[in-house]
CSV table of C-alpha atoms and ligand atoms in Angstrom, one decimal:
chain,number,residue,atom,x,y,z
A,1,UNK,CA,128.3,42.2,27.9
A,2,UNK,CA,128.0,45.7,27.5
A,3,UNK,CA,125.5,45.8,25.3
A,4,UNK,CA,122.2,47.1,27.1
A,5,UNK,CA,118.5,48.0,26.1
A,6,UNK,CA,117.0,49.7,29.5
A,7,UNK,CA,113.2,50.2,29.2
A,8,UNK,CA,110.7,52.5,31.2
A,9,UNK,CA,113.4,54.4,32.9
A,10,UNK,CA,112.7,58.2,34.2
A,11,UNK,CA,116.0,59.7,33.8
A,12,UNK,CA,116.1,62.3,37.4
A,13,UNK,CA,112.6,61.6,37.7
A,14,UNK,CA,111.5,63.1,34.4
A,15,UNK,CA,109.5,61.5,31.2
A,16,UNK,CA,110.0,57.5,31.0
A,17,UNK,CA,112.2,56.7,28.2
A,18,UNK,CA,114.5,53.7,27.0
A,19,UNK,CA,118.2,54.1,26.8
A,20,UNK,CA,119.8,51.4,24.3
A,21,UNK,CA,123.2,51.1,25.3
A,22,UNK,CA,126.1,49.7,23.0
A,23,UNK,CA,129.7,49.2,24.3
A,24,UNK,CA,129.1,50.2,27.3
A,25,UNK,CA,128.0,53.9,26.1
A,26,UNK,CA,124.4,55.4,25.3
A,27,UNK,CA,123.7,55.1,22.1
A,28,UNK,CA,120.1,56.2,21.7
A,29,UNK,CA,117.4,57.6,23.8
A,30,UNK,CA,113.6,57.3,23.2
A,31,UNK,CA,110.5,55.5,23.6
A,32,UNK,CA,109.6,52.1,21.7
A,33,UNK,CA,113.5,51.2,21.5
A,34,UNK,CA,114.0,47.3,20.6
A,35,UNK,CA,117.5,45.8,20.0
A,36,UNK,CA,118.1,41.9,19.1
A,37,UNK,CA,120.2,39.9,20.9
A,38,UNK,CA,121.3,42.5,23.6
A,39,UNK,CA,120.7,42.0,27.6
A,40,UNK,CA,117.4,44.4,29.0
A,41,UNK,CA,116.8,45.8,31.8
A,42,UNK,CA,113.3,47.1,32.5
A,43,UNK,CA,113.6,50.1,35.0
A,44,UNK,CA,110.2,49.5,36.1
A,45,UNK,CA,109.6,53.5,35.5
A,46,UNK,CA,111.9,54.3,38.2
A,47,UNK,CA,114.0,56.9,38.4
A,48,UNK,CA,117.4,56.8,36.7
A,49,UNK,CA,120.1,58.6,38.1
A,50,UNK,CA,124.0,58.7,37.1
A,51,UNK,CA,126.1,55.9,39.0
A,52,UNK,CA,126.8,57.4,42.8
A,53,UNK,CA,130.3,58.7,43.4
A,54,UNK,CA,131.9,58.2,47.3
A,55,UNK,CA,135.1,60.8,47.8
A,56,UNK,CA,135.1,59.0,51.3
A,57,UNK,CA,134.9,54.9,52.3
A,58,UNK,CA,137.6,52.8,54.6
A,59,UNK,CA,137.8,49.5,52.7
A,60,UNK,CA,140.1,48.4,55.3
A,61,UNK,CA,142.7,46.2,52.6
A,62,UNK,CA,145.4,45.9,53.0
A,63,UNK,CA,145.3,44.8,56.7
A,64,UNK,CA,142.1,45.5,58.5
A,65,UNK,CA,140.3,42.9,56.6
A,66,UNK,CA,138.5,41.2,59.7
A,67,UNK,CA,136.4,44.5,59.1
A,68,UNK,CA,136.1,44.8,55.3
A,69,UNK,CA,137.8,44.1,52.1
A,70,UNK,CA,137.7,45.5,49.2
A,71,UNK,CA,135.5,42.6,47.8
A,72,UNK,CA,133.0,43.1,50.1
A,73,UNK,CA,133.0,46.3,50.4
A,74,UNK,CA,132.5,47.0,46.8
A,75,UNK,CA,130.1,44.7,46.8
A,76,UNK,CA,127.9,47.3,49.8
A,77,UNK,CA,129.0,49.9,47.0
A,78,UNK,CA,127.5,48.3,44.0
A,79,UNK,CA,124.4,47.6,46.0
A,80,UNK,CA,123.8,51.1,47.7
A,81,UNK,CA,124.2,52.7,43.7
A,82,UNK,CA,127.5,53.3,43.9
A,83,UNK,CA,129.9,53.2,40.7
A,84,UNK,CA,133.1,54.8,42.2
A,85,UNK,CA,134.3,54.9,45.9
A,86,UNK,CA,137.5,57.1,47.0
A,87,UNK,CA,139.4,54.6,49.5
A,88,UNK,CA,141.1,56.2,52.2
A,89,UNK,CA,144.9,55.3,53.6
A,90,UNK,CA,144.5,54.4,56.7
A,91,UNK,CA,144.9,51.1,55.7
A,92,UNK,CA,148.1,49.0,57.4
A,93,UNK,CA,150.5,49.3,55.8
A,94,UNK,CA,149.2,52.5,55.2
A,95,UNK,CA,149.0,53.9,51.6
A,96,UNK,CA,151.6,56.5,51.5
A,97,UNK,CA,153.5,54.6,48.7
A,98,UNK,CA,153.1,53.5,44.7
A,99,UNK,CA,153.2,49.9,45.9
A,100,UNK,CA,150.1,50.1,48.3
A,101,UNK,CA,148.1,52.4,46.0
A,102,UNK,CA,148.4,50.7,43.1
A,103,UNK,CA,147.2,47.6,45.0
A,104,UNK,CA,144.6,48.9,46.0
A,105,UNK,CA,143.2,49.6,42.5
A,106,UNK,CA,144.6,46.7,41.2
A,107,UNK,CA,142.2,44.8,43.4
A,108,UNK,CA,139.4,46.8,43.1
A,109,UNK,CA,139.9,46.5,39.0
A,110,UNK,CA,140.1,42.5,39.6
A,111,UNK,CA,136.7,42.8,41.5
A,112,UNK,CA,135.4,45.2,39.1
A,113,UNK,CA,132.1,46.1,40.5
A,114,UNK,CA,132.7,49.6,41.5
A,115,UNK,CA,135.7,52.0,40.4
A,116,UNK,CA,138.3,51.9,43.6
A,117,UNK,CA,140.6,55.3,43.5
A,118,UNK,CA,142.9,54.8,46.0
A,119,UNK,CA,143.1,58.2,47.8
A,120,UNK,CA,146.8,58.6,49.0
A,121,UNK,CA,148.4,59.3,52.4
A,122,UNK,CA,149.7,63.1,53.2
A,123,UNK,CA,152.5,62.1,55.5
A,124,UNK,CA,154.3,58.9,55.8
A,125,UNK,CA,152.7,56.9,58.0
A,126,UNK,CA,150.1,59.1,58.7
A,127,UNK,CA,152.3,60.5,61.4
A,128,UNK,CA,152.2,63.9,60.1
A,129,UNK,CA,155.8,64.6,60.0
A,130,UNK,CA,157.0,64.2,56.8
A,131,UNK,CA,155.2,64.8,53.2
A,132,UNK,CA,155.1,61.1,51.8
A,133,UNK,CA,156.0,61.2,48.1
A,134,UNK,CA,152.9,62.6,46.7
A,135,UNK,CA,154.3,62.5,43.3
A,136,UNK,CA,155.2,59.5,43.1
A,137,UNK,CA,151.8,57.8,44.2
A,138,UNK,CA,150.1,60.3,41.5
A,139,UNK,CA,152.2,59.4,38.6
A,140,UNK,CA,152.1,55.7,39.4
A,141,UNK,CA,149.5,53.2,37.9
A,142,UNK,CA,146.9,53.9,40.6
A,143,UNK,CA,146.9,57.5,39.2
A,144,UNK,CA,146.3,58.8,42.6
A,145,UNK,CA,144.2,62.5,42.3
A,146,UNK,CA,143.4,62.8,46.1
A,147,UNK,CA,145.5,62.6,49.3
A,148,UNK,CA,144.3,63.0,52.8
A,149,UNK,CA,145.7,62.0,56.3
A,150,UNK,CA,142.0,61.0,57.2
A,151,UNK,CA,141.5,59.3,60.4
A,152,UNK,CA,143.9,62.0,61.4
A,153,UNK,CA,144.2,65.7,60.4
A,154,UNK,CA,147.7,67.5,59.2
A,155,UNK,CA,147.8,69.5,62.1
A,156,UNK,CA,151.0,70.9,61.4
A,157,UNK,CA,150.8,74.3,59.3
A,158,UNK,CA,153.9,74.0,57.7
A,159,UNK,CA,152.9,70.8,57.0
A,160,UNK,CA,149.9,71.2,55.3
A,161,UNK,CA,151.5,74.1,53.8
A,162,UNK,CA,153.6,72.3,52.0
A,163,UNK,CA,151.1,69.7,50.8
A,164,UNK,CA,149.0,72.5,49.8
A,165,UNK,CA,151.7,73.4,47.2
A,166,UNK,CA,152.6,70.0,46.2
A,167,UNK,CA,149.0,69.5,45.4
A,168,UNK,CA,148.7,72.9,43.4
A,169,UNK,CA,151.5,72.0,41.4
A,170,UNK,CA,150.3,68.6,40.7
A,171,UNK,CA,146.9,69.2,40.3
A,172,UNK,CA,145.4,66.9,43.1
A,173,UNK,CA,143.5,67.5,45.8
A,174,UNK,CA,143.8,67.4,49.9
A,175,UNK,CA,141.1,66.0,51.7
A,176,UNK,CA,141.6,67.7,55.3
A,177,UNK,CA,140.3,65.2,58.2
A,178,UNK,CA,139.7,68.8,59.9
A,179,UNK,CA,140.0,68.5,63.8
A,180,UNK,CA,142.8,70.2,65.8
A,181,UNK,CA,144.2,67.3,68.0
A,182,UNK,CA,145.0,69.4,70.5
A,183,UNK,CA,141.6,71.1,71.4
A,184,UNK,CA,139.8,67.6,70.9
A,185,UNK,CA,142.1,65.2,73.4
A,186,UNK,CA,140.9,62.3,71.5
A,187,UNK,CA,137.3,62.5,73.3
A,188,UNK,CA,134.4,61.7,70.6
A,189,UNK,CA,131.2,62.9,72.1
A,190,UNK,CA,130.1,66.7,70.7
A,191,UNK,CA,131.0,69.0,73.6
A,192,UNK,CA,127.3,69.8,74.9
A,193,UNK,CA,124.8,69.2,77.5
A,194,UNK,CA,124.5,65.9,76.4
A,195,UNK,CA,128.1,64.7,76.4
A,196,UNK,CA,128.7,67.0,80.1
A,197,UNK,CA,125.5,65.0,81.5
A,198,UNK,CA,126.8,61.5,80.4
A,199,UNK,CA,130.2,62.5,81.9
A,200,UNK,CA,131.9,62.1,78.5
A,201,UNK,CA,135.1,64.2,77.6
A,202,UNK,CA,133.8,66.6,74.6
A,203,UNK,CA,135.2,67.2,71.2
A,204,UNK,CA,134.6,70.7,70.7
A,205,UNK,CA,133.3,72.2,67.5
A,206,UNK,CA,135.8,74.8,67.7
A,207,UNK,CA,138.3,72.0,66.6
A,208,UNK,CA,136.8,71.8,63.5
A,209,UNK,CA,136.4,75.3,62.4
A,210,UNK,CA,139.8,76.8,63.6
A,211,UNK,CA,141.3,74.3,60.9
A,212,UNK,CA,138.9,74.8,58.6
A,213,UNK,CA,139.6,78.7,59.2
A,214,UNK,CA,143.5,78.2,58.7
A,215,UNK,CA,143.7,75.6,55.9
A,216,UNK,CA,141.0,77.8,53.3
A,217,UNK,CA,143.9,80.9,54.1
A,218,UNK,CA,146.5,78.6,53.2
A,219,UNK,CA,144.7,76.9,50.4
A,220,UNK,CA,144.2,80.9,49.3
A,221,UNK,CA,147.5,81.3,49.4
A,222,UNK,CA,149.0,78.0,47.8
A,223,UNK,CA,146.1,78.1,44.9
A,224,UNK,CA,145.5,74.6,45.7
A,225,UNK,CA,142.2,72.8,45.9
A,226,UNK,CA,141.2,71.9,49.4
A,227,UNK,CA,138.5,69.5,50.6
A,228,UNK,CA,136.9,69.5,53.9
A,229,UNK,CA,135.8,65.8,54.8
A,230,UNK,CA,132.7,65.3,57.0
A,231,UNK,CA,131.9,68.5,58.0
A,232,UNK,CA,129.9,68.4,61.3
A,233,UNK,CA,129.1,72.0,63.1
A,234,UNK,CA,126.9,74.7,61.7
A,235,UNK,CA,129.7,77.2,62.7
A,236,UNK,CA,132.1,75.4,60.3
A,237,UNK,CA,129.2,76.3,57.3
A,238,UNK,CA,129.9,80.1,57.9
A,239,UNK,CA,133.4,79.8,57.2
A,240,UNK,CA,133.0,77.9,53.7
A,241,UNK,CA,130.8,80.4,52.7
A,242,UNK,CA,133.2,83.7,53.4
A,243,UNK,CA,136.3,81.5,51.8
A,244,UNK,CA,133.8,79.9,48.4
A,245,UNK,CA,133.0,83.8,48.4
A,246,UNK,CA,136.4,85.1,47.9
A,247,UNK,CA,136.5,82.7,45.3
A,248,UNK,CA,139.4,80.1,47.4
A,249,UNK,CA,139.4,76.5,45.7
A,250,UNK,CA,137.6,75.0,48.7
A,251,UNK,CA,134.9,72.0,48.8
A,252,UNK,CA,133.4,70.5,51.1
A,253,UNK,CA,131.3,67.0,52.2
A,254,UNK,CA,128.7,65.7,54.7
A,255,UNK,CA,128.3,62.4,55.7
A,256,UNK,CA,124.4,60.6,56.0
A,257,UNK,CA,124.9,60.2,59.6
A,258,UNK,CA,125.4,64.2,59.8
A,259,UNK,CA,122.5,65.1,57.8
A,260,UNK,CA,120.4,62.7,59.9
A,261,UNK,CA,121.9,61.6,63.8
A,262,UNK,CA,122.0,64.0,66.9
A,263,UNK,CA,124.3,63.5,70.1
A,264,UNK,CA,120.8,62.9,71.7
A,265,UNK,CA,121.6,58.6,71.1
A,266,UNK,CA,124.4,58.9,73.2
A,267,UNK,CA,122.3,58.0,76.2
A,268,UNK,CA,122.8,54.6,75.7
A,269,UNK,CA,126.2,54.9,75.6
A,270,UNK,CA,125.9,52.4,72.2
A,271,UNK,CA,129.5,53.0,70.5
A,272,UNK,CA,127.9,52.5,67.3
A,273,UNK,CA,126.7,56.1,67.7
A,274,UNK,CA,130.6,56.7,68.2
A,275,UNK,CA,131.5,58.5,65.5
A,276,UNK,CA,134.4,60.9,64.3
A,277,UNK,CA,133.6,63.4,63.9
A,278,UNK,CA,130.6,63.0,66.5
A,279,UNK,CA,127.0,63.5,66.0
A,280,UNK,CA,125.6,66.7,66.8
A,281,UNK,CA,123.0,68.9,67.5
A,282,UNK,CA,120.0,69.3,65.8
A,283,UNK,CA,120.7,73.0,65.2
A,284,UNK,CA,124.1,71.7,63.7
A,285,UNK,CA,121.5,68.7,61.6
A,286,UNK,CA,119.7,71.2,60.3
A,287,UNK,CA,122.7,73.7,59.4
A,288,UNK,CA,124.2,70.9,57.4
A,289,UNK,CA,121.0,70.4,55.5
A,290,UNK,CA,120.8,74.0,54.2
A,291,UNK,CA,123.8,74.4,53.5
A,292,UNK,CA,124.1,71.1,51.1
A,293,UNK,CA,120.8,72.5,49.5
A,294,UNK,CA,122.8,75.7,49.1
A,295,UNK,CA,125.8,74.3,47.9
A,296,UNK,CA,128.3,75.5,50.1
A,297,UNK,CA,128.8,71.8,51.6
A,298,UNK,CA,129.6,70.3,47.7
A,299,UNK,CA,128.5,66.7,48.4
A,300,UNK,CA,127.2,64.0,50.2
A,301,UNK,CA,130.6,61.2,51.2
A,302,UNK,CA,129.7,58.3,53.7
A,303,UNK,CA,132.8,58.1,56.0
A,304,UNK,CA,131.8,54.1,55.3
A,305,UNK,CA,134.0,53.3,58.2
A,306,UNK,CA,133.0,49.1,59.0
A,307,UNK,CA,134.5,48.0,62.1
A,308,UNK,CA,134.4,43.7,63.2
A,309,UNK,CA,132.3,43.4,66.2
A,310,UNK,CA,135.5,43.0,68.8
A,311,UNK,CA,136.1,46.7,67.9
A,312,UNK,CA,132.3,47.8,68.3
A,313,UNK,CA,130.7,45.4,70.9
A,314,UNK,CA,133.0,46.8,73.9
A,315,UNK,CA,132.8,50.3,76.3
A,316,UNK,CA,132.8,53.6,74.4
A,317,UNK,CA,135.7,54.7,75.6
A,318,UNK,CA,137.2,51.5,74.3
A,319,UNK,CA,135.9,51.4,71.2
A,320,UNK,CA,136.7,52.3,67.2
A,321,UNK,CA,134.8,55.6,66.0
A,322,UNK,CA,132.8,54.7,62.4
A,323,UNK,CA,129.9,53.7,60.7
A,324,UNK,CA,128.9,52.0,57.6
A,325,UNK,CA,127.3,54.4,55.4
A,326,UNK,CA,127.3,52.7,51.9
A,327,UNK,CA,124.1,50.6,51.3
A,328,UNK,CA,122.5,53.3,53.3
A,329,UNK,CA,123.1,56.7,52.0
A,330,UNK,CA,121.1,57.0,49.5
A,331,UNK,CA,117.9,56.6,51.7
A,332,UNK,CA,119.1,58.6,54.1
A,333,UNK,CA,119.7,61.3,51.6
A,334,UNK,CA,115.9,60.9,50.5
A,335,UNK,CA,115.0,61.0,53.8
A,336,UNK,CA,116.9,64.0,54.8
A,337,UNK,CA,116.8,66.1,51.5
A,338,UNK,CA,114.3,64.9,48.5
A,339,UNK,CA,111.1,64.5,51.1
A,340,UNK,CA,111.7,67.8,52.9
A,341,UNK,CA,111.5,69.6,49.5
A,342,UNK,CA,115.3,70.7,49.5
A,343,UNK,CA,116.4,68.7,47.0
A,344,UNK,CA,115.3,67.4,43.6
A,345,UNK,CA,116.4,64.1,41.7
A,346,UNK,CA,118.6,66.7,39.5
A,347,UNK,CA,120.1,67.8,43.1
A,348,UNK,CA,120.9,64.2,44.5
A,349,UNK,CA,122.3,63.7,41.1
A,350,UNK,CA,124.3,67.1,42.2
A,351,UNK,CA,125.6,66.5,45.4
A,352,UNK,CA,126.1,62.6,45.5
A,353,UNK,CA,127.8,62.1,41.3
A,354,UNK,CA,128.2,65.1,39.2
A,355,UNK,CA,130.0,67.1,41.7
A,356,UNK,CA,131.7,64.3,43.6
A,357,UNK,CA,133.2,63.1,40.3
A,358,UNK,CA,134.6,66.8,39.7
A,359,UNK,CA,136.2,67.0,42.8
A,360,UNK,CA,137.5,63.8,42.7
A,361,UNK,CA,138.9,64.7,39.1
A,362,UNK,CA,137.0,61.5,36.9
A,363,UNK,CA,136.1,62.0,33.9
A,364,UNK,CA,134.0,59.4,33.2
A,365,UNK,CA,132.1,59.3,36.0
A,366,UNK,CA,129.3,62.0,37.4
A,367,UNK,CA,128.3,62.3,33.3
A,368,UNK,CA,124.9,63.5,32.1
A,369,UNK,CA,122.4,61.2,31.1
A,370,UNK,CA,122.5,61.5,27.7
A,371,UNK,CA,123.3,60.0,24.2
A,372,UNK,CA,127.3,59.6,23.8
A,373,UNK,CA,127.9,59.6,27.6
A,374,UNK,CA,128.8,56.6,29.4
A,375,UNK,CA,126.2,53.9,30.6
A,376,UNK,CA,127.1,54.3,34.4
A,377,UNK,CA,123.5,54.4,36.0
A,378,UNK,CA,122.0,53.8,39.8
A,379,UNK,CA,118.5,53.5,39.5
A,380,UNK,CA,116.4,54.0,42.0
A,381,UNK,CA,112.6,53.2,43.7
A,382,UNK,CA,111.9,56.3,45.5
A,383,UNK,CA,108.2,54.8,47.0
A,384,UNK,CA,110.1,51.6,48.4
A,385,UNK,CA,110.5,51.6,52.2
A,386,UNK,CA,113.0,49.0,53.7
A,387,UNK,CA,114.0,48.2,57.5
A,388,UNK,CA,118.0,48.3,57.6
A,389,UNK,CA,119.4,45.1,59.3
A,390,UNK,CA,123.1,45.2,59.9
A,391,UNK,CA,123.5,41.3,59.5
A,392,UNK,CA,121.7,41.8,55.9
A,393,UNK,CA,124.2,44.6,54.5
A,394,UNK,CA,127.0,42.9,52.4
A,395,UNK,CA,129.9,44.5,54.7
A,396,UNK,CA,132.1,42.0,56.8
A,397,UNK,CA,130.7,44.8,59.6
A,398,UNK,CA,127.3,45.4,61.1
A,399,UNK,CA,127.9,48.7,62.9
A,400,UNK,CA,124.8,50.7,60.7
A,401,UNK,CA,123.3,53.3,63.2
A,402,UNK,CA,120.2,52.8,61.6
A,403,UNK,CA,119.5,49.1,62.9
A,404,UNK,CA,115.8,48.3,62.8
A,405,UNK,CA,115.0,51.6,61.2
A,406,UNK,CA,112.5,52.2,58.4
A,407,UNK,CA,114.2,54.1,55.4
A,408,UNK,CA,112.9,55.5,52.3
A,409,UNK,CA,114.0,54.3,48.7
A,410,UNK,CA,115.8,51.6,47.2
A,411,UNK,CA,118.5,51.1,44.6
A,412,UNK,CA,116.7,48.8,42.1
A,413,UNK,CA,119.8,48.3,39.8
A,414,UNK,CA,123.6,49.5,39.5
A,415,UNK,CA,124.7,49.9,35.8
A,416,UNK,CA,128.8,50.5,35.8
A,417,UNK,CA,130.1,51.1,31.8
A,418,UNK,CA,126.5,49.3,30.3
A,419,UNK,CA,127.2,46.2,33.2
A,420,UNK,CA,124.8,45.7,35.6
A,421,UNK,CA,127.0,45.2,38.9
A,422,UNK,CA,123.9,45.2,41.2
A,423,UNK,CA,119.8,44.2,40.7
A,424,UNK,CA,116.8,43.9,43.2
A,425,UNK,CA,119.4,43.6,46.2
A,426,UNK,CA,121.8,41.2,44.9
A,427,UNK,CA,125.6,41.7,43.3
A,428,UNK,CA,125.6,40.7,39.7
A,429,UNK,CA,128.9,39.3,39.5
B,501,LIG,O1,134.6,57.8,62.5
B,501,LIG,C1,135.6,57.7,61.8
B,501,LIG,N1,136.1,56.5,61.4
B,501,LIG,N2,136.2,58.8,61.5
B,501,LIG,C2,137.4,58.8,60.8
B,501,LIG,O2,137.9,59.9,60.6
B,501,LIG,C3,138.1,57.6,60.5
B,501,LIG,C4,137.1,56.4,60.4
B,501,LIG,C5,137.8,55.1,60.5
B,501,LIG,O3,138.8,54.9,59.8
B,501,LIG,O4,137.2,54.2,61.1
B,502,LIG,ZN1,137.8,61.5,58.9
């Protein structure tokens, strides 16, 4: 049914209204609003926002589904507020082809909690050697709009020359996993005091701008949208600003965990603080902050990276980089932005659907709340407080950083095309 009366909802925190909803679009907005024989929904006067949009989440299917699946993993979506999630290819096989793609959303459609976009691979394999066919993944039924090598950055210029110029001429965009291999040696602690104390190699910040640096120039040059996944350093920040300045088609994202962790929980040597790329400092925190308040990081993406416990519960050096991020962003966006004053609800709408859904090329997603638009709603209890338990989060995977941690803010109800698909902590199926 996508028929819908929603009463005593504050659309981005603003007067309480009712929204009656009919085929699955807005239909009329005001106060007083009765409908017969429709479903309700009473928001409680909480705050209404547009459906969440994630350009960033492993699902893990096909092939890593001891960690996640697309079933449960949508279902963490549709809990945390989420309406669309961007899945990445490093899936086995990986998705550098129609056939895996179109899986992909063919499985996320027969779940049909959340829209699943496939995001497609850059190279075959993900080896980084050869363009896979880019063209054919984006004119296939998944209708692929973003590609990215993530897990793994295109390290080769040429390479990600080329891609550059595929994806200008198709109208897609790259998502840049941006860290030169070669400066970073595969260690995943930030290269610090901290990481020199615990005797850990270091992954050097410098990895992440000098691709940054080169990939905007030949973004410039290829008038092809680039997108910078999880941004982590504050010196990265200064290069987005001089490239958005000369008006390059750049964006860019931060994860949760980057607004909110520092390398100082690597003591422990926990690997669920192992991370790619790793946690910083809290100059680098606070750098990301600002600069999502200013707009030169574009939005907030989770990196929802779940990993089964026989990849998590080992050494560090042994084990998987990733955390989940879905059922937990939100809050940790309140946390980080709305109660330090640098962001409203009309920013979060910003950062984590409107611009998201822009980038991400959907149309139907990241909409305005108003009449004629669609029905595709999170809304939200910003006064809640909740203690995040990893065995409680609807992933296959328990590997939250925030474990026992009290968080601001819960997602009351998920509202995809006038459906509910999630309500007081449970999947509507
Ligand atoms: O921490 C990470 N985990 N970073 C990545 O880039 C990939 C991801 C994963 O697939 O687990
Ligand atoms: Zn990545």
């Amino acid at each position: 049914m996508t028929d819908l009366l929603i009463t005593n909802a504050k659309p981005y925190g603003e007067e309480a209204v009712d929204l009656l909803v009919r085929d699955g679009v807005v239909a009329e907005i005001g106060t007083g609003l009765t409908a017969e024989g429709v479903g309700t929904l009473d928001a409680g006067g909480h705050v209404l926002l547009p459906g969440l949009v994630d350009l960033h989440v492993h699902l893990r299917e096909p092939g890593g589904e001891e960690s996640e699946t697309i079933e449960t993993g949508s279902h963490a979506a549709a809990l945390g507020g989420f309406t669309a999630v961007f899945a990445m290819p490093n899936t086995d096989p990986v998705a550098d082809t129609a056939v895996v793609v179109e899986h992909v959303r063919r499985r996320g459609e027969e779940v049909g909690l959340v829209d699943v976009h496939p995001v497609g691979a850059v190279t075959t394999g993900l080896r980084g050697e050869k363009l896979a066919e880019l063209g054919t993944m984006v004119s296939s039924a998944a209708q692929v709009r973003m590609f990215s090598d993530d897990g793994r950055c295109v390290n080769d210029p040429l390479i990600m020359r080329r891609a550059l110029e595929y994806a200008s001429a198709l109208d897609v965009v790259i998502a840049q996993h941006a860290e030169d291999h070669r400066l970073t040696g595969g260690a995943q602690a930030h290269e610090g005091a901290i990481a020199s104390r615990l005797g850990l190699a270091g992954w050097p910040a410098t990895a992440e701008e000098t691709v940054i640096a080169r990939d905007v120039a030949l973004a410039r040059e290829a008038g092809a949208a680039l997108h910078v996944c999880h941004v982590s350093s504050l010196h990265s920040i200064a290069v987005l600003r001089a490239a958005k300045a000369q008006g390059v088609r750049v964006s860019a994202e931060v994860t949760p965990h980057h607004l909110l962790l520092t390398d100082g929980r690597l003591t422990g040597y926990d690997p669920v603080n192992k991370v790619n790329p790793p946690l910083r400092t809290g100059a680098d925190t606070q750098a990301m902050r600002e600069a999502l308040a200013e707009g030169v990081i574009d939005v907030v993406a989770t990196d929802h990276a779940p990993h089964a416990s026989q990849y998590k519960d080992t050494e560090w050096a042994a084990a998987k980089p990733g955390m989940l991020g879905l059922q937990t962003a939100l809050s940790v966006v309140i946390h980080t932005m709305v109660e330090p004053g640098l962001l409203d609800w009309h920013g979060v709408a910003q950062v984590m659907s409107e611009r998201p859904a822009e980038i991400g090329n959907l149309p139907d997603q990241g909409r305005p709340i108003a009449v004629g638009e669609p029905a595709t709603f999170a809304l939200v209890d910003p006064d809640a407080q909740w203690t995040v338990r990893g065995a409680a989060l609807a992933s296959r995977a328990a590997n939250t950083p925030y474990e026992g941690m009290r968080l601001p803010g819960a997602v009351v109800a998920t509202v995809l095309r006038g459906r509910i698909t999630a309500r007081d902590g449970k999947v509507v199926a």
